[in-house]
CSV table of C-alpha atoms in Angstrom, one decimal:
chain,number,residue,atom,x,y,z
X,1,UNK,CA,9.7,-11.2,9.6
X,2,UNK,CA,13.0,-9.6,8.0
X,3,UNK,CA,10.5,-9.1,4.9
X,4,UNK,CA,7.9,-7.9,6.8
X,5,UNK,CA,10.2,-5.2,8.3
X,6,UNK,CA,11.9,-4.6,4.9
X,7,UNK,CA,8.2,-3.8,4.0
X,8,UNK,CA,7.5,-1.5,6.8
X,9,UNK,CA,11.4,0.3,6.3
X,10,UNK,CA,11.0,0.7,2.9
X,11,UNK,CA,7.0,2.5,3.4
X,12,UNK,CA,9.2,4.7,6.7
X,13,UNK,CA,11.6,6.1,4.3
X,14,UNK,CA,9.0,6.7,1.6
X,15,UNK,CA,6.5,8.3,3.3
X,16,UNK,CA,9.4,10.4,5.1
X,17,UNK,CA,11.1,11.4,1.5
X,18,UNK,CA,6.9,12.6,0.9
X,19,UNK,CA,6.9,14.5,3.8
X,20,UNK,CA,10.4,16.0,3.5
X,21,UNK,CA,9.3,16.9,-0.6
X,22,UNK,CA,5.8,18.7,0.7
X,23,UNK,CA,7.1,20.0,3.6
X,24,UNK,CA,10.5,21.7,2.7
X,25,UNK,CA,12.2,20.0,5.3
X,26,UNK,CA,15.1,17.6,5.6
X,27,UNK,CA,14.2,14.1,5.6
X,28,UNK,CA,16.0,13.6,8.8
X,29,UNK,CA,14.7,15.9,11.2
X,30,UNK,CA,11.9,14.0,10.4
X,31,UNK,CA,10.4,11.9,13.5
X,32,UNK,CA,8.7,11.0,16.4
X,33,UNK,CA,7.2,14.6,17.1
X,34,UNK,CA,6.7,16.3,13.3
X,35,UNK,CA,3.2,17.5,12.6
X,36,UNK,CA,0.7,20.0,11.8
X,37,UNK,CA,1.4,21.7,15.2
X,38,UNK,CA,5.5,21.5,15.4
X,39,UNK,CA,6.6,22.6,10.8
X,40,UNK,CA,5.7,25.9,10.2
X,41,UNK,CA,5.1,24.7,6.3
X,42,UNK,CA,2.2,21.6,7.7
X,43,UNK,CA,-0.4,24.0,6.3
X,44,UNK,CA,-3.9,22.6,4.8
X,45,UNK,CA,-2.7,23.3,1.1
X,46,UNK,CA,0.7,20.8,2.2
X,47,UNK,CA,-1.8,18.3,4.3
X,48,UNK,CA,-4.1,17.7,1.1
X,49,UNK,CA,-1.0,17.4,-0.7
X,50,UNK,CA,0.6,15.1,1.7
X,51,UNK,CA,-2.6,12.9,1.2
X,52,UNK,CA,-3.5,12.7,-2.3
X,53,UNK,CA,0.6,11.6,-2.4
X,54,UNK,CA,0.3,9.2,0.3
X,55,UNK,CA,-2.8,7.8,-1.5
X,56,UNK,CA,-0.8,8.1,-5.5
X,57,UNK,CA,2.0,6.1,-3.5
X,58,UNK,CA,0.3,3.0,-1.8
X,59,UNK,CA,-2.1,2.8,-4.2
X,60,UNK,CA,-4.6,3.3,-1.0
X,61,UNK,CA,-7.7,5.7,-0.8
X,62,UNK,CA,-8.5,7.7,2.4
X,63,UNK,CA,-11.3,9.1,3.8
X,64,UNK,CA,-12.0,13.0,3.8
X,65,UNK,CA,-12.8,12.2,7.8
X,66,UNK,CA,-9.4,10.2,7.9
X,67,UNK,CA,-7.2,12.7,6.3
X,68,UNK,CA,-8.3,15.2,8.3
X,69,UNK,CA,-6.9,13.5,11.8
X,70,UNK,CA,-3.5,12.2,10.2
X,71,UNK,CA,-1.6,15.0,11.2
X,72,UNK,CA,1.5,13.5,12.1
X,73,UNK,CA,4.4,11.6,11.2
X,74,UNK,CA,3.5,8.7,13.8
X,75,UNK,CA,-0.4,8.6,12.6
X,76,UNK,CA,0.7,8.6,9.3
X,77,UNK,CA,3.0,5.8,9.4
X,78,UNK,CA,0.4,4.0,11.8
X,79,UNK,CA,-1.8,4.0,8.8
X,80,UNK,CA,0.5,2.4,6.5
X,81,UNK,CA,1.8,-0.3,8.8
X,82,UNK,CA,-2.1,-1.3,9.1
């Protein structure tokens, strides 16, 4: 369980760093309410940058359909926990 927890925490921190960098916000401000609707800088161009960065960082492929629905920090984190 400790190894799994470390992996989840690592993914959590990596995701927060990606969001903070692209959205130009403080990593400490990223929480369960962080979403496309709340963050002004989370526009369509930055959304695609987020998706592409996640694909590269975590070596995964996100379908275009799935990418459209991944519009919040909790949803992105859920994707990485699967």
